[in-house]
Tab-separated table of N, CA and C in Angstrom:
chain	number	residue	atom	x	y	z
A	1	MET	N	86.731	86.595	96.618
A	1	MET	CA	87.781	85.628	96.843
A	1	MET	C	89.102	86.306	97.194
A	2	GLN	N	89.378	87.460	96.534
A	2	GLN	CA	90.593	88.212	96.841
A	2	GLN	C	90.629	88.594	98.316
A	3	PHE	N	89.495	89.022	98.835
A	3	PHE	CA	89.403	89.447	100.230
A	3	PHE	C	89.799	88.311	101.162
A	4	ILE	N	89.265	87.125	100.925
A	4	ILE	CA	89.545	85.968	101.794
A	4	ILE	C	91.021	85.585	101.718
A	5	ILE	N	91.566	85.543	100.521
A	5	ILE	CA	92.982	85.198	100.361
A	5	ILE	C	93.862	86.236	101.055
A	6	SER	N	93.513	87.511	100.901
A	6	SER	CA	94.260	88.582	101.545
A	6	SER	C	94.257	88.429	103.067
A	7	GLN	N	93.085	88.096	103.622
A	7	GLN	CA	92.978	87.915	105.077
A	7	GLN	C	93.791	86.707	105.542
A	8	ILE	N	93.777	85.649	104.756
A	8	ILE	CA	94.559	84.451	105.105
A	8	ILE	C	96.048	84.773	105.094
A	9	LEU	N	96.512	85.471	104.062
A	9	LEU	CA	97.924	85.839	103.983
A	9	LEU	C	98.325	86.746	105.140
A	10	GLY	N	97.474	87.711	105.471
A	10	GLY	CA	97.733	88.576	106.617
A	10	GLY	C	97.735	87.791	107.919
A	11	GLY	N	96.846	86.810	108.017
A	11	GLY	CA	96.790	85.960	109.214
A	11	GLY	C	98.054	85.130	109.372
A	12	ILE	N	98.568	84.619	108.266
A	12	ILE	CA	99.830	83.862	108.314
A	12	ILE	C	100.953	84.785	108.786
A	13	ALA	N	100.995	86.012	108.250
A	13	ALA	CA	102.011	86.985	108.684
A	13	ALA	C	101.893	87.246	110.181
A	14	LEU	N	100.670	87.403	110.656
A	14	LEU	CA	100.428	87.659	112.079
A	14	LEU	C	100.945	86.504	112.941
A	15	ILE	N	100.654	85.288	112.535
A	15	ILE	CA	101.106	84.104	113.283
A	15	ILE	C	102.631	84.019	113.291
A	16	LEU	N	103.259	84.254	112.132
A	16	LEU	CA	104.716	84.187	112.057
A	16	LEU	C	105.384	85.240	112.945
A	17	VAL	N	104.837	86.446	112.941
A	17	VAL	CA	105.397	87.499	113.805
A	17	VAL	C	105.219	87.123	115.270
A	18	GLY	N	104.058	86.607	115.621
A	18	GLY	CA	103.822	86.186	117.005
A	18	GLY	C	104.805	85.121	117.459
A	19	ILE	N	105.045	84.146	116.613
A	19	ILE	CA	105.997	83.077	116.940
A	19	ILE	C	107.415	83.642	117.043
A	20	SER	N	107.748	84.598	116.184
A	20	SER	CA	109.120	85.108	116.111
A	20	SER	C	109.597	85.730	117.418
A	21	TYR	N	108.693	86.288	118.199
A	21	TYR	CA	109.085	86.944	119.443
A	21	TYR	C	109.536	85.944	120.511
A	22	PHE	N	109.405	84.659	120.245
A	22	PHE	CA	109.828	83.626	121.191
A	22	PHE	C	111.034	82.844	120.667
A	23	CYS	N	111.719	83.398	119.661
A	23	CYS	CA	112.825	82.685	119.015
A	23	CYS	C	114.133	83.445	119.186
A	24	ASN	N	115.231	82.790	118.796
A	24	ASN	CA	116.524	83.476	118.808
A	24	ASN	C	116.575	84.482	117.656
A	25	LYS	N	117.667	85.283	117.619
A	25	LYS	CA	117.753	86.369	116.645
A	25	LYS	C	117.716	85.882	115.195
A	26	LYS	N	118.418	84.804	114.912
A	26	LYS	CA	118.476	84.297	113.533
A	26	LYS	C	117.089	83.826	113.077
A	27	THR	N	116.414	83.074	113.942
A	27	THR	CA	115.067	82.601	113.615
A	27	THR	C	114.096	83.768	113.545
A	28	PHE	N	114.297	84.756	114.415
A	28	PHE	CA	113.474	85.963	114.416
A	28	PHE	C	113.526	86.633	113.045
A	29	LEU	N	114.741	86.827	112.514
A	29	LEU	CA	114.889	87.456	111.202
A	29	LEU	C	114.225	86.617	110.120
A	30	LEU	N	114.442	85.317	110.164
A	30	LEU	CA	113.858	84.425	109.158
A	30	LEU	C	112.326	84.494	109.193
A	31	LEU	N	111.746	84.399	110.378
A	31	LEU	CA	110.282	84.445	110.494
A	31	LEU	C	109.725	85.807	110.083
A	32	HIS	N	110.430	86.880	110.445
A	32	HIS	CA	109.975	88.218	110.047
A	32	HIS	C	110.071	88.405	108.540
A	33	THR	N	111.088	87.825	107.940
A	33	THR	CA	111.223	87.907	106.488
A	33	THR	C	110.032	87.227	105.815
A	34	PHE	N	109.713	86.012	106.256
A	34	PHE	CA	108.555	85.313	105.688
A	34	PHE	C	107.248	86.033	106.025
A	35	ALA	N	107.151	86.578	107.244
A	35	ALA	CA	105.943	87.320	107.623
A	35	ALA	C	105.745	88.514	106.697
A	36	ASN	N	106.826	89.236	106.400
A	36	ASN	CA	106.722	90.383	105.499
A	36	ASN	C	106.312	89.960	104.096
A	37	ILE	N	106.782	88.816	103.667
A	37	ILE	CA	106.398	88.324	102.338
A	37	ILE	C	104.889	88.038	102.305
A	38	PHE	N	104.376	87.371	103.331
A	38	PHE	CA	102.929	87.108	103.394
A	38	PHE	C	102.135	88.407	103.565
A	39	TYR	N	102.653	89.310	104.387
A	39	TYR	CA	102.009	90.609	104.621
A	39	TYR	C	101.891	91.362	103.295
A	40	GLY	N	102.998	91.450	102.542
A	40	GLY	CA	102.985	92.133	101.245
A	40	GLY	C	102.132	91.418	100.215
A	41	ALA	N	102.160	90.084	100.227
A	41	ALA	CA	101.359	89.308	99.276
A	41	ALA	C	99.865	89.556	99.482
A	42	GLY	N	99.465	89.754	100.735
A	42	GLY	CA	98.065	90.060	101.015
A	42	GLY	C	97.616	91.346	100.335
A	43	PHE	N	98.504	92.321	100.283
A	43	PHE	CA	98.183	93.571	99.591
A	43	PHE	C	98.144	93.375	98.078
A	44	VAL	N	99.126	92.654	97.557
A	44	VAL	CA	99.199	92.443	96.110
A	44	VAL	C	97.971	91.684	95.614
A	45	VAL	N	97.556	90.658	96.357
A	45	VAL	CA	96.371	89.880	95.973
A	45	VAL	C	95.145	90.779	95.862
A	46	SER	N	95.069	91.774	96.722
A	46	SER	CA	93.928	92.703	96.699
A	46	SER	C	94.179	93.912	95.805
A	47	LEU	N	95.214	93.819	94.987
A	47	LEU	CA	95.544	94.858	94.001
A	47	LEU	C	95.988	96.179	94.626
A	48	SER	N	96.494	96.137	95.837
A	48	SER	CA	97.094	97.299	96.474
A	48	SER	C	98.607	97.188	96.262
A	49	PHE	N	99.010	97.487	95.027
A	49	PHE	CA	100.379	97.209	94.602
A	49	PHE	C	101.432	98.054	95.306
A	50	VAL	N	101.139	99.314	95.575
A	50	VAL	CA	102.127	100.162	96.244
A	50	VAL	C	102.443	99.594	97.625
A	51	ALA	N	101.412	99.243	98.378
A	51	ALA	CA	101.622	98.669	99.718
A	51	ALA	C	102.365	97.344	99.625
A	52	GLY	N	101.984	96.502	98.697
A	52	GLY	CA	102.609	95.184	98.568
A	52	GLY	C	104.055	95.247	98.136
A	53	ILE	N	104.320	95.977	97.067
A	53	ILE	CA	105.689	96.040	96.551
A	53	ILE	C	106.606	96.763	97.536
A	54	ASN	N	106.101	97.834	98.159
A	54	ASN	CA	106.927	98.527	99.151
A	54	ASN	C	107.202	97.633	100.366
A	55	THR	N	106.300	96.732	100.691
A	55	THR	CA	106.562	95.769	101.757
A	55	THR	C	107.672	94.809	101.347
A	56	PHE	N	107.657	94.363	100.099
A	56	PHE	CA	108.730	93.487	99.619
A	56	PHE	C	110.079	94.214	99.637
A	57	ILE	N	110.079	95.487	99.225
A	57	ILE	CA	111.311	96.282	99.277
A	57	ILE	C	111.769	96.432	100.730
A	58	SER	N	110.815	96.637	101.637
A	58	SER	CA	111.152	96.763	103.060
A	58	SER	C	111.760	95.483	103.609
A	59	THR	N	111.322	94.352	103.109
A	59	THR	CA	111.899	93.073	103.524
A	59	THR	C	113.369	93.021	103.127
A	60	LEU	N	113.665	93.425	101.912
A	60	LEU	CA	115.051	93.477	101.446
A	60	LEU	C	115.854	94.464	102.294
A	61	ARG	N	115.288	95.626	102.564
A	61	ARG	CA	115.958	96.640	103.388
A	61	ARG	C	116.282	96.095	104.775
A	62	THR	N	115.335	95.395	105.377
A	62	THR	CA	115.541	94.855	106.713
A	62	THR	C	116.693	93.852	106.721
A	63	ILE	N	116.762	93.020	105.711
A	63	ILE	CA	117.841	92.034	105.631
A	63	ILE	C	119.193	92.737	105.468
A	64	VAL	N	119.262	93.719	104.580
A	64	VAL	CA	120.513	94.461	104.370
A	64	VAL	C	120.935	95.152	105.654
A	65	PHE	N	119.999	95.851	106.310
A	65	PHE	CA	120.324	96.575	107.534
A	65	PHE	C	120.714	95.618	108.659
A	66	PHE	N	120.082	94.462	108.706
A	66	PHE	CA	120.393	93.470	109.735
A	66	PHE	C	121.855	93.055	109.654
A	67	PHE	N	122.369	92.831	108.450
A	67	PHE	CA	123.753	92.402	108.312
A	67	PHE	C	124.731	93.505	108.702
A	68	TYR	N	124.392	94.753	108.457
A	68	TYR	CA	125.244	95.851	108.931
A	68	TYR	C	125.244	95.907	110.451
A	69	GLU	N	124.067	95.810	111.043
A	69	GLU	CA	123.966	95.833	112.502
A	69	GLU	C	124.707	94.654	113.117
A	70	ARG	N	124.585	93.507	112.509
A	70	ARG	CA	125.222	92.290	113.023
A	70	ARG	C	126.739	92.424	113.049
A	71	LYS	N	127.281	93.134	112.059
A	71	LYS	CA	128.731	93.356	112.008
A	71	LYS	C	129.148	94.563	112.848
A	72	GLY	N	128.174	95.235	113.464
A	72	GLY	CA	128.477	96.402	114.293
A	72	GLY	C	128.842	97.635	113.497
A	73	LYS	N	128.462	97.656	112.239
A	73	LYS	CA	128.779	98.789	111.366
A	73	LYS	C	127.575	99.708	111.235
A	74	ASN	N	127.872	100.972	110.993
A	74	ASN	CA	126.799	101.922	110.713
A	74	ASN	C	126.245	101.656	109.323
A	75	ILE	N	124.965	101.872	109.179
A	75	ILE	CA	124.316	101.704	107.881
A	75	ILE	C	124.667	102.930	107.037
A	76	PRO	N	125.260	102.721	105.868
A	76	PRO	CA	125.613	103.870	105.020
A	76	PRO	C	124.365	104.680	104.638
A	77	TYR	N	124.526	105.984	104.637
A	77	TYR	CA	123.391	106.849	104.331
A	77	TYR	C	122.883	106.680	102.906
A	78	TYR	N	123.749	106.221	102.009
A	78	TYR	CA	123.281	106.043	100.640
A	78	TYR	C	122.220	104.946	100.557
A	79	TYR	N	122.210	104.014	101.505
A	79	TYR	CA	121.144	103.002	101.530
A	79	TYR	C	119.794	103.643	101.839
A	80	ILE	N	119.806	104.624	102.731
A	80	ILE	CA	118.562	105.343	103.036
A	80	ILE	C	118.048	105.996	101.756
A	81	LEU	N	118.951	106.619	101.031
A	81	LEU	CA	118.580	107.278	99.783
A	81	LEU	C	118.088	106.278	98.739
A	82	ILE	N	118.807	105.187	98.576
A	82	ILE	CA	118.425	104.182	97.568
A	82	ILE	C	117.043	103.605	97.872
A	83	PHE	N	116.836	103.185	99.128
A	83	PHE	CA	115.537	102.601	99.474
A	83	PHE	C	114.427	103.639	99.385
A	84	SER	N	114.700	104.867	99.805
A	84	SER	CA	113.676	105.920	99.724
A	84	SER	C	113.283	106.187	98.278
A	85	ILE	N	114.262	106.224	97.394
A	85	ILE	CA	113.968	106.427	95.968
A	85	ILE	C	113.130	105.267	95.428
A	86	MET	N	113.467	104.052	95.847
A	86	MET	CA	112.690	102.892	95.398
A	86	MET	C	111.232	103.017	95.844
A	87	TYR	N	111.001	103.397	97.106
A	87	TYR	CA	109.631	103.557	97.603
A	87	TYR	C	108.882	104.634	96.827
A	88	ILE	N	109.558	105.742	96.584
A	88	ILE	CA	108.926	106.857	95.873
A	88	ILE	C	108.598	106.457	94.436
A	89	LEU	N	109.514	105.768	93.771
A	89	LEU	CA	109.252	105.319	92.396
A	89	LEU	C	108.054	104.384	92.331
A	90	VAL	N	108.000	103.434	93.255
A	90	VAL	CA	106.852	102.522	93.287
A	90	VAL	C	105.563	103.315	93.518
A	91	GLY	N	105.609	104.244	94.474
A	91	GLY	CA	104.427	105.058	94.764
A	91	GLY	C	103.995	105.905	93.582
A	92	ALA	N	104.960	106.480	92.885
A	92	ALA	CA	104.643	107.346	91.750
A	92	ALA	C	104.167	106.546	90.535
A	93	LEU	N	104.820	105.435	90.268
A	93	LEU	CA	104.487	104.652	89.070
A	93	LEU	C	103.185	103.858	89.208
A	94	LEU	N	102.855	103.456	90.433
A	94	LEU	CA	101.675	102.599	90.629
A	94	LEU	C	100.548	103.301	91.392
A	95	TYR	N	100.630	104.601	91.523
A	95	TYR	CA	99.645	105.373	92.281
A	95	TYR	C	98.217	105.133	91.773
A	96	LYS	N	97.325	104.774	92.707
A	96	LYS	CA	95.905	104.580	92.375
A	96	LYS	C	94.998	105.436	93.240
A	97	SER	N	95.411	105.670	94.480
A	97	SER	CA	94.547	106.417	95.397
A	97	SER	C	95.397	107.152	96.432
A	98	PRO	N	94.797	108.091	97.144
A	98	PRO	CA	95.547	108.795	98.193
A	98	PRO	C	96.133	107.857	99.254
A	99	TRP	N	95.552	106.674	99.414
A	99	TRP	CA	96.097	105.707	100.374
A	99	TRP	C	97.516	105.315	100.007
A	100	ASP	N	97.832	105.354	98.734
A	100	ASP	CA	99.168	104.991	98.286
A	100	ASP	C	100.232	105.954	98.822
A	101	ILE	N	99.820	107.161	99.158
A	101	ILE	CA	100.761	108.119	99.752
A	101	ILE	C	101.217	107.603	101.118
A	102	LEU	N	100.279	107.088	101.919
A	102	LEU	CA	100.640	106.530	103.230
A	102	LEU	C	101.601	105.364	103.094
A	103	THR	N	101.333	104.498	102.126
A	103	THR	CA	102.172	103.309	101.972
A	103	THR	C	103.471	103.613	101.230
A	104	THR	N	103.656	104.852	100.828
A	104	THR	CA	104.936	105.306	100.284
A	104	THR	C	105.743	106.014	101.369
A	105	ILE	N	105.083	106.836	102.158
A	105	ILE	CA	105.768	107.609	103.202
A	105	ILE	C	106.186	106.728	104.384
A	106	SER	N	105.319	105.818	104.797
A	106	SER	CA	105.613	105.040	106.006
A	106	SER	C	106.893	104.208	105.894
A	107	PRO	N	107.175	103.522	104.779
A	107	PRO	CA	108.442	102.781	104.751
A	107	PRO	C	109.674	103.692	104.734
A	108	ILE	N	109.519	104.900	104.202
A	108	ILE	CA	110.634	105.862	104.245
A	108	ILE	C	110.911	106.235	105.704
A	109	MET	N	109.850	106.448	106.476
A	109	MET	CA	110.015	106.768	107.893
A	109	MET	C	110.632	105.592	108.654
A	110	PHE	N	110.203	104.369	108.345
A	110	PHE	CA	110.790	103.182	108.971
A	110	PHE	C	112.289	103.099	108.642
A	111	THR	N	112.639	103.392	107.394
A	111	THR	CA	114.034	103.335	106.972
A	111	THR	C	114.873	104.327	107.762
A	112	ALA	N	114.367	105.527	107.917
A	112	ALA	CA	115.081	106.535	108.705
A	112	ALA	C	115.214	106.084	110.160
A	113	ALA	N	114.160	105.519	110.707
A	113	ALA	CA	114.181	105.071	112.111
A	113	ALA	C	115.223	103.986	112.330
A	114	MET	N	115.380	103.116	111.360
A	114	MET	CA	116.305	101.988	111.516
A	114	MET	C	117.767	102.427	111.545
A	115	THR	N	118.051	103.657	111.162
A	115	THR	CA	119.435	104.134	111.164
A	115	THR	C	119.777	104.881	112.446
A	116	LEU	N	118.794	105.142	113.270
A	116	LEU	CA	119.033	105.876	114.512
A	116	LEU	C	119.670	104.969	115.556
A	117	ARG	N	120.392	105.559	116.475
A	117	ARG	CA	121.113	104.784	117.483
A	117	ARG	C	120.308	104.553	118.756
A	118	LYS	N	119.703	105.585	119.305
A	118	LYS	CA	118.992	105.450	120.580
A	118	LYS	C	117.622	104.811	120.343
A	119	MET	N	117.372	103.726	121.053
A	119	MET	CA	116.118	102.989	120.854
A	119	MET	C	114.881	103.822	121.175
A	120	ILE	N	114.957	104.721	122.143
A	120	ILE	CA	113.780	105.531	122.460
A	120	ILE	C	113.426	106.414	121.271
A	121	THR	N	114.431	106.951	120.593
A	121	THR	CA	114.173	107.772	119.405
A	121	THR	C	113.613	106.908	118.287
A	122	VAL	N	114.172	105.714	118.125
A	122	VAL	CA	113.663	104.771	117.124
A	122	VAL	C	112.187	104.495	117.389
A	123	ASN	N	111.838	104.245	118.651
A	123	ASN	CA	110.444	103.953	118.996
A	123	ASN	C	109.518	105.108	118.639
A	124	PHE	N	109.933	106.331	118.965
A	124	PHE	CA	109.094	107.481	118.633
A	124	PHE	C	108.916	107.623	117.128
A	125	VAL	N	110.010	107.457	116.380
A	125	VAL	CA	109.946	107.624	114.924
A	125	VAL	C	109.122	106.504	114.282
A	126	MET	N	109.172	105.301	114.849
A	126	MET	CA	108.442	104.171	114.266
A	126	MET	C	106.946	104.177	114.611
A	127	LEU	N	106.559	104.912	115.628
A	127	LEU	CA	105.151	104.907	116.029
A	127	LEU	C	104.244	105.499	114.947
A	128	LEU	N	104.606	106.627	114.395
A	128	LEU	CA	103.752	107.268	113.394
A	128	LEU	C	103.537	106.395	112.148
A	129	PRO	N	104.596	105.843	111.520
A	129	PRO	CA	104.326	105.009	110.343
A	129	PRO	C	103.528	103.745	110.683
A	130	ASN	N	103.705	103.201	111.885
A	130	ASN	CA	102.894	102.061	112.290
A	130	ASN	C	101.427	102.447	112.364
A	131	LEU	N	101.151	103.609	112.929
A	131	LEU	CA	99.761	104.078	113.011
A	131	LEU	C	99.210	104.410	111.625
A	132	MET	N	100.075	104.895	110.738
A	132	MET	CA	99.649	105.165	109.364
A	132	MET	C	99.251	103.861	108.672
A	133	LEU	N	100.051	102.818	108.833
A	133	LEU	CA	99.724	101.529	108.222
A	133	LEU	C	98.479	100.915	108.853
A	134	PHE	N	98.319	101.098	110.149
A	134	PHE	CA	97.108	100.627	110.833
A	134	PHE	C	95.877	101.281	110.206
A	135	THR	N	95.951	102.592	110.021
A	135	THR	CA	94.841	103.338	109.414
A	135	THR	C	94.572	102.838	107.992
A	136	PHE	N	95.626	102.671	107.217
A	136	PHE	CA	95.490	102.162	105.853
A	136	PHE	C	94.794	100.798	105.856
A	137	CYS	N	95.270	99.911	106.719
A	137	CYS	CA	94.728	98.543	106.746
A	137	CYS	C	93.272	98.515	107.186
A	138	ILE	N	92.919	99.280	108.208
A	138	ILE	CA	91.536	99.248	108.708
A	138	ILE	C	90.586	99.875	107.680
A	139	CYS	N	91.026	100.910	107.014
A	139	CYS	CA	90.152	101.594	106.049
A	139	CYS	C	90.051	100.862	104.712
A	140	ASN	N	90.963	99.936	104.470
A	140	ASN	CA	90.953	99.200	103.209
A	140	ASN	C	90.670	97.716	103.401
A	141	ALA	N	90.145	97.367	104.566
A	141	ALA	CA	89.672	96.005	104.874
A	141	ALA	C	90.768	94.948	104.883
A	142	PHE	N	91.979	95.323	105.284
A	142	PHE	CA	93.052	94.357	105.509
A	142	PHE	C	93.080	94.067	107.010
A	143	TYR	N	92.067	93.376	107.482
A	143	TYR	CA	91.838	93.264	108.922
A	143	TYR	C	92.913	92.478	109.665
A	144	THR	N	93.377	91.369	109.116
A	144	THR	CA	94.412	90.623	109.830
A	144	THR	C	95.731	91.400	109.841
A	145	SER	N	96.019	92.112	108.762
A	145	SER	CA	97.208	92.965	108.737
A	145	SER	C	97.046	94.121	109.723
A	146	CYS	N	95.830	94.592	109.868
A	146	CYS	CA	95.534	95.657	110.819
A	146	CYS	C	95.844	95.207	112.253
A	147	ILE	N	95.496	93.980	112.561
A	147	ILE	CA	95.781	93.446	113.897
A	147	ILE	C	97.287	93.441	114.133
A	148	LEU	N	98.049	93.019	113.138
A	148	LEU	CA	99.500	93.000	113.247
A	148	LEU	C	100.038	94.407	113.494
A	149	ASP	N	99.565	95.397	112.731
A	149	ASP	CA	100.019	96.776	112.906
A	149	ASP	C	99.602	97.325	114.272
A	150	ALA	N	98.419	96.967	114.730
A	150	ALA	CA	97.957	97.416	116.044
A	150	ALA	C	98.829	96.832	117.152
A	151	ILE	N	99.140	95.555	117.054
A	151	ILE	CA	99.984	94.910	118.061
A	151	ILE	C	101.359	95.562	118.095
A	152	GLU	N	101.938	95.809	116.928
A	152	GLU	CA	103.250	96.447	116.893
A	152	GLU	C	103.190	97.871	117.445
A	153	SER	N	102.115	98.598	117.176
A	153	SER	CA	101.959	99.942	117.734
A	153	SER	C	101.862	99.891	119.255
A	154	ILE	N	101.116	98.935	119.763
A	154	ILE	CA	100.991	98.783	121.221
A	154	ILE	C	102.340	98.438	121.839
A	155	ILE	N	103.094	97.555	121.198
A	155	ILE	CA	104.424	97.203	121.706
A	155	ILE	C	105.319	98.438	121.750
A	156	ILE	N	105.267	99.267	120.730
A	156	ILE	CA	106.077	100.487	120.698
A	156	ILE	C	105.657	101.426	121.827
A	157	ILE	N	104.359	101.601	122.020
A	157	ILE	CA	103.874	102.482	123.090
A	157	ILE	C	104.316	101.956	124.454
A	158	VAL	N	104.213	100.663	124.673
A	158	VAL	CA	104.661	100.066	125.940
A	158	VAL	C	106.162	100.298	126.124
A	159	ALA	N	106.943	100.150	125.058
A	159	ALA	CA	108.391	100.384	125.144
A	159	ALA	C	108.690	101.834	125.515
A	160	ILE	N	107.955	102.772	124.942
A	160	ILE	CA	108.153	104.188	125.253
A	160	ILE	C	107.806	104.470	126.708
A	161	VAL	N	106.657	103.994	127.152
A	161	VAL	CA	106.228	104.213	128.536
A	161	VAL	C	107.229	103.564	129.497
A	162	THR	N	107.655	102.358	129.197
A	162	THR	CA	108.624	101.660	130.046
A	162	THR	C	109.922	102.453	130.155
A	163	TYR	N	110.371	102.999	129.056
A	163	TYR	CA	111.594	103.812	129.053
A	163	TYR	C	111.455	104.992	130.013
A	164	PHE	N	110.350	105.729	129.890
A	164	PHE	CA	110.177	106.912	130.728
A	164	PHE	C	109.969	106.548	132.197
A	165	VAL	N	109.305	105.458	132.474
A	165	VAL	CA	109.145	105.010	133.861
A	165	VAL	C	110.512	104.659	134.445
A	166	ARG	N	111.317	103.943	133.685
A	166	ARG	CA	112.659	103.563	134.148
A	166	ARG	C	113.522	104.805	134.375
A	167	LYS	N	113.487	105.745	133.442
A	167	LYS	CA	114.276	106.972	133.589
A	167	LYS	C	113.791	107.788	134.782
A	168	TYR	N	112.501	107.820	135.000
A	168	TYR	CA	111.963	108.553	136.152
A	168	TYR	C	112.458	107.922	137.453
A	169	ARG	N	112.442	106.602	137.483
A	169	ARG	CA	112.911	105.892	138.679
A	169	ARG	C	114.405	106.107	138.900
A	170	GLU	N	115.146	106.222	137.830
A	170	GLU	CA	116.589	106.462	137.926
A	170	GLU	C	116.885	107.937	138.146
A	171	LYS	N	115.858	108.763	138.076
A	171	LYS	CA	115.972	110.219	138.230
A	171	LYS	C	116.945	110.819	137.227
A	172	LYS	N	116.909	110.313	136.025
A	172	LYS	CA	117.752	110.846	134.960
A	172	LYS	C	116.948	111.817	134.129
A	173	GLU	N	117.668	112.531	133.284
A	173	GLU	CA	117.021	113.491	132.411
A	173	GLU	C	116.259	112.746	131.340
A	174	ILE	N	114.937	112.824	131.407
A	174	ILE	CA	114.110	112.041	130.470
A	174	ILE	C	113.858	112.766	129.150
A	175	TYR	N	114.238	114.025	129.075
A	175	TYR	CA	113.966	114.752	127.841
A	175	TYR	C	115.036	114.565	126.777
A	176	LYS	N	116.129	113.891	127.086
A	176	LYS	CA	117.201	113.676	126.111
A	176	LYS	C	116.878	112.432	125.285
A	177	LEU	N	116.424	112.650	124.084
A	177	LEU	CA	116.027	111.536	123.224
A	177	LEU	C	117.104	111.169	122.215
A	178	ILE	N	117.911	112.132	121.826
A	178	ILE	CA	118.887	111.848	120.749
A	178	ILE	C	120.269	111.693	121.330
């Protein structure tokens, strides 16, 4: 029964994320917030507490960072430290398997990526944790969540390729990422 509920929650997250890409920024944030809650709940229902709780923490992080970005302010570095410590504490206190290492490291990488300025660098930094979560989900039977992670990974890869194609066409220096 846990498996079915987990898949349903992941499916709801997938649907919400899909809808969000056709909405304005405010609705996008709202739908992503709810999607993350369903995404994390799917892990918690299946007793993957590190993945679930770190997803809930990531939801809070995204909201905090969104308001800084909205005001045009830089995200203070102490937020990176605070959120990273929270992820590590959850990972250390609730550790059950080596998979928990992936679900501890990946949100730290996402947090670092969200503070970068150049989108191409953000895309490169976000690709690895997305692939890590994809691997975690496929190997632990979170199939609907896996689809969501796969779609986001594909979107990142398309964004990277598009960037380099555009830079090549503009004949600009494509090796400058930072």
